[in-house]
Coordinates of C-alpha atoms in Angstrom, one line a residue:
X681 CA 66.3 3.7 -29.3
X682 CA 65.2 6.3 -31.6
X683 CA 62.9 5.7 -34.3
X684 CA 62.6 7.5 -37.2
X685 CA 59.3 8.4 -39.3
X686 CA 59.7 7.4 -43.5
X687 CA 57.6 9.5 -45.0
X688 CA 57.6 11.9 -48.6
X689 CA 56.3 15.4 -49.8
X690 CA 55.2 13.8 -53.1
X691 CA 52.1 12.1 -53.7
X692 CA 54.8 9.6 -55.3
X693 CA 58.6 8.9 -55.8
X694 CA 60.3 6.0 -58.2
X695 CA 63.8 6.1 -58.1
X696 CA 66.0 3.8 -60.5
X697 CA 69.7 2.4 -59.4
X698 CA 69.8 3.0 -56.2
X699 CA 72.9 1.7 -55.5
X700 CA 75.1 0.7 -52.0
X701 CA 76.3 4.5 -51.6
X702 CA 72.7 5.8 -51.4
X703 CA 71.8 2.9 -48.9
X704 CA 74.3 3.1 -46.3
X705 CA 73.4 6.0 -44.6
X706 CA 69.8 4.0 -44.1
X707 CA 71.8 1.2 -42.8
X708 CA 70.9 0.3 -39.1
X709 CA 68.3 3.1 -38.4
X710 CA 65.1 2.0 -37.5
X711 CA 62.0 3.9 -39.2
X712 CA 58.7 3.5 -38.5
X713 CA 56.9 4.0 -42.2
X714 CA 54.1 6.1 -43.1
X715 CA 54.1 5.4 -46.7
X716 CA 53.8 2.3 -48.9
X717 CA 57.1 1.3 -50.6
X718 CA 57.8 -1.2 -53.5
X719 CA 61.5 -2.0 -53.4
X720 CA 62.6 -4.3 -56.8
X721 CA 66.2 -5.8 -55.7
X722 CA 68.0 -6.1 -59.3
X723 CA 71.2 -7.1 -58.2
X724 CA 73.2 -7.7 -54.8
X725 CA 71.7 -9.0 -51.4
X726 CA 69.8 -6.4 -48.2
X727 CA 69.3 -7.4 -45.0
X728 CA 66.2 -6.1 -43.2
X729 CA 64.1 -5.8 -40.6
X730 CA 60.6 -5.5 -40.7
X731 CA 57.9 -5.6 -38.0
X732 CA 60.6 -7.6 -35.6
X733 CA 61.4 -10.3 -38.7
X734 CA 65.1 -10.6 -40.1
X735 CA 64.5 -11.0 -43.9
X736 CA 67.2 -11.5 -47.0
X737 CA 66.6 -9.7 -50.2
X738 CA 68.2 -10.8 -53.1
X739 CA 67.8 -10.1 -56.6
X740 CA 64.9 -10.6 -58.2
X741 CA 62.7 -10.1 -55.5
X742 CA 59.7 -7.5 -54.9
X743 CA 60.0 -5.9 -51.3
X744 CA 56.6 -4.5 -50.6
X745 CA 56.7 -2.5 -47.3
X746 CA 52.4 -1.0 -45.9
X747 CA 52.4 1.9 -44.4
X748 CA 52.6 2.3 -40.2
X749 CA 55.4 -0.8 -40.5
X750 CA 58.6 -0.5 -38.3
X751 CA 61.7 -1.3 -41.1
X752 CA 65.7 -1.4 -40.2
X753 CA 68.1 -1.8 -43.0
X754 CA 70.6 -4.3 -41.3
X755 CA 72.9 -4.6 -44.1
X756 CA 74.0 -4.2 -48.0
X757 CA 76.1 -6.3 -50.4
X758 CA 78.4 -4.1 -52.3
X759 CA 77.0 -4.7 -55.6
X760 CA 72.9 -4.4 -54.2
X761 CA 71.0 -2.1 -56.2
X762 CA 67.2 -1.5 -56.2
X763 CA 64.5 0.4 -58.2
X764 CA 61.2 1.7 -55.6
X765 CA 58.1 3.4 -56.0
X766 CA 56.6 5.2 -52.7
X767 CA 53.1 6.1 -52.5
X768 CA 52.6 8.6 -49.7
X769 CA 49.3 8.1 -47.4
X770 CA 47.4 10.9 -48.8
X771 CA 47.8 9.7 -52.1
X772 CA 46.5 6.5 -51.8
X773 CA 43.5 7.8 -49.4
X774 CA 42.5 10.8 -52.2
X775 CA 42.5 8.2 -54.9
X776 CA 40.2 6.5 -53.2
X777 CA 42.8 3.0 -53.3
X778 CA 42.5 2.9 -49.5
X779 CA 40.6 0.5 -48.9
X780 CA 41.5 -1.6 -51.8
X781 CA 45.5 -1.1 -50.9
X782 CA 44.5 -1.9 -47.2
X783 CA 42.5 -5.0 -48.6
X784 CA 45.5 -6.2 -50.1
X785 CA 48.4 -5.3 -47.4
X786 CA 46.1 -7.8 -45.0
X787 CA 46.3 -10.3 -47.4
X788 CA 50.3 -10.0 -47.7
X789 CA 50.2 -10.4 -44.1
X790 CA 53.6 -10.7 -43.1
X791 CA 55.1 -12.3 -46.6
X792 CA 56.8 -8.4 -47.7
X793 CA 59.0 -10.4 -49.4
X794 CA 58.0 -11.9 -53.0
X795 CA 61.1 -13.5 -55.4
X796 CA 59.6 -13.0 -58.9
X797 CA 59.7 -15.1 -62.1
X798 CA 62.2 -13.6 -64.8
X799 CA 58.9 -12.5 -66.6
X800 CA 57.3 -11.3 -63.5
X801 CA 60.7 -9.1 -62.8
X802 CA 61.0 -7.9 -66.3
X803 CA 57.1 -6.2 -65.8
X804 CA 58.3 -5.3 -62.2
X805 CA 61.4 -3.2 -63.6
X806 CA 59.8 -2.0 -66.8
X807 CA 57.0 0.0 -64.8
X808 CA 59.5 1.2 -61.9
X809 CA 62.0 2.4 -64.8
X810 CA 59.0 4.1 -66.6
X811 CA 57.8 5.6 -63.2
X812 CA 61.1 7.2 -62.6
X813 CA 61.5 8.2 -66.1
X814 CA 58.4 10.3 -66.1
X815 CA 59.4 11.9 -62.8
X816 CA 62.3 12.9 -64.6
X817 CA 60.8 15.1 -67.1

């Protein structure tokens, strides 16, 4: 099996709507990560793999994916759609949030997976729309 390395360019992407259409060419390719991603499911249902674990998105749920992680997208509903911000490696080691991200990822363990209160999900989409909205300019 070939696997794939997920990395950016950018010190950082957010990306709004990402809908079905964009996904499906992701679907059933094993990547091996080399940035962080935040992946905010708004609507529909992914099935993943991450690190040899099957897990269900579904909406209102925070994906949050450390870098060096092995991911495979098994799987999209046809109405999923979800908002992500990527950090790239240098980024995160030039600000100096190494560590501290690092410190954090080890505490996540192996819970990437984190379904959100309405308030909690309404902060989460409010700074990924803002994110991509800036990117935009």
């Amino acid at each position: 099996m070939n696997i794939s390395e997920f990395n950016i360019n950018a010190e950082f992407i957010a990306c709004n709507h990402i809908t079905t259409n964009e996904l499906n060419p992701l679907v059933e390719k094993p990547y091996h990560t080399k940035a962080s991603i935040f992946a905010l499911c708004t609507k529909g249902v992914l099935k993943t793999i991450i690190n040899h674990t099957q897990f269900r998105v579904e909406a209102n749920t925070l994906l949050v994916i450390p870098p060096e992680t092995f991911v495979q997208l098994l799987h999209t509903s046809d109405d999923a759609e979800i908002y992500v911000v990527i950090f790239s490696q240098q980024l995160i080691q030039s600000s100096g949030a190494g560590k501290v991200m690092m410190d954090k990822f080890h505490i996540i363990g192996k819970h990437y997976i984190f379904p959100l209160s309405k308030t909690d999900f309404q902060l989460c989409l409010l700074y990924t729309s803002d994110a991509a909205d800036k990117l935009e300019v």
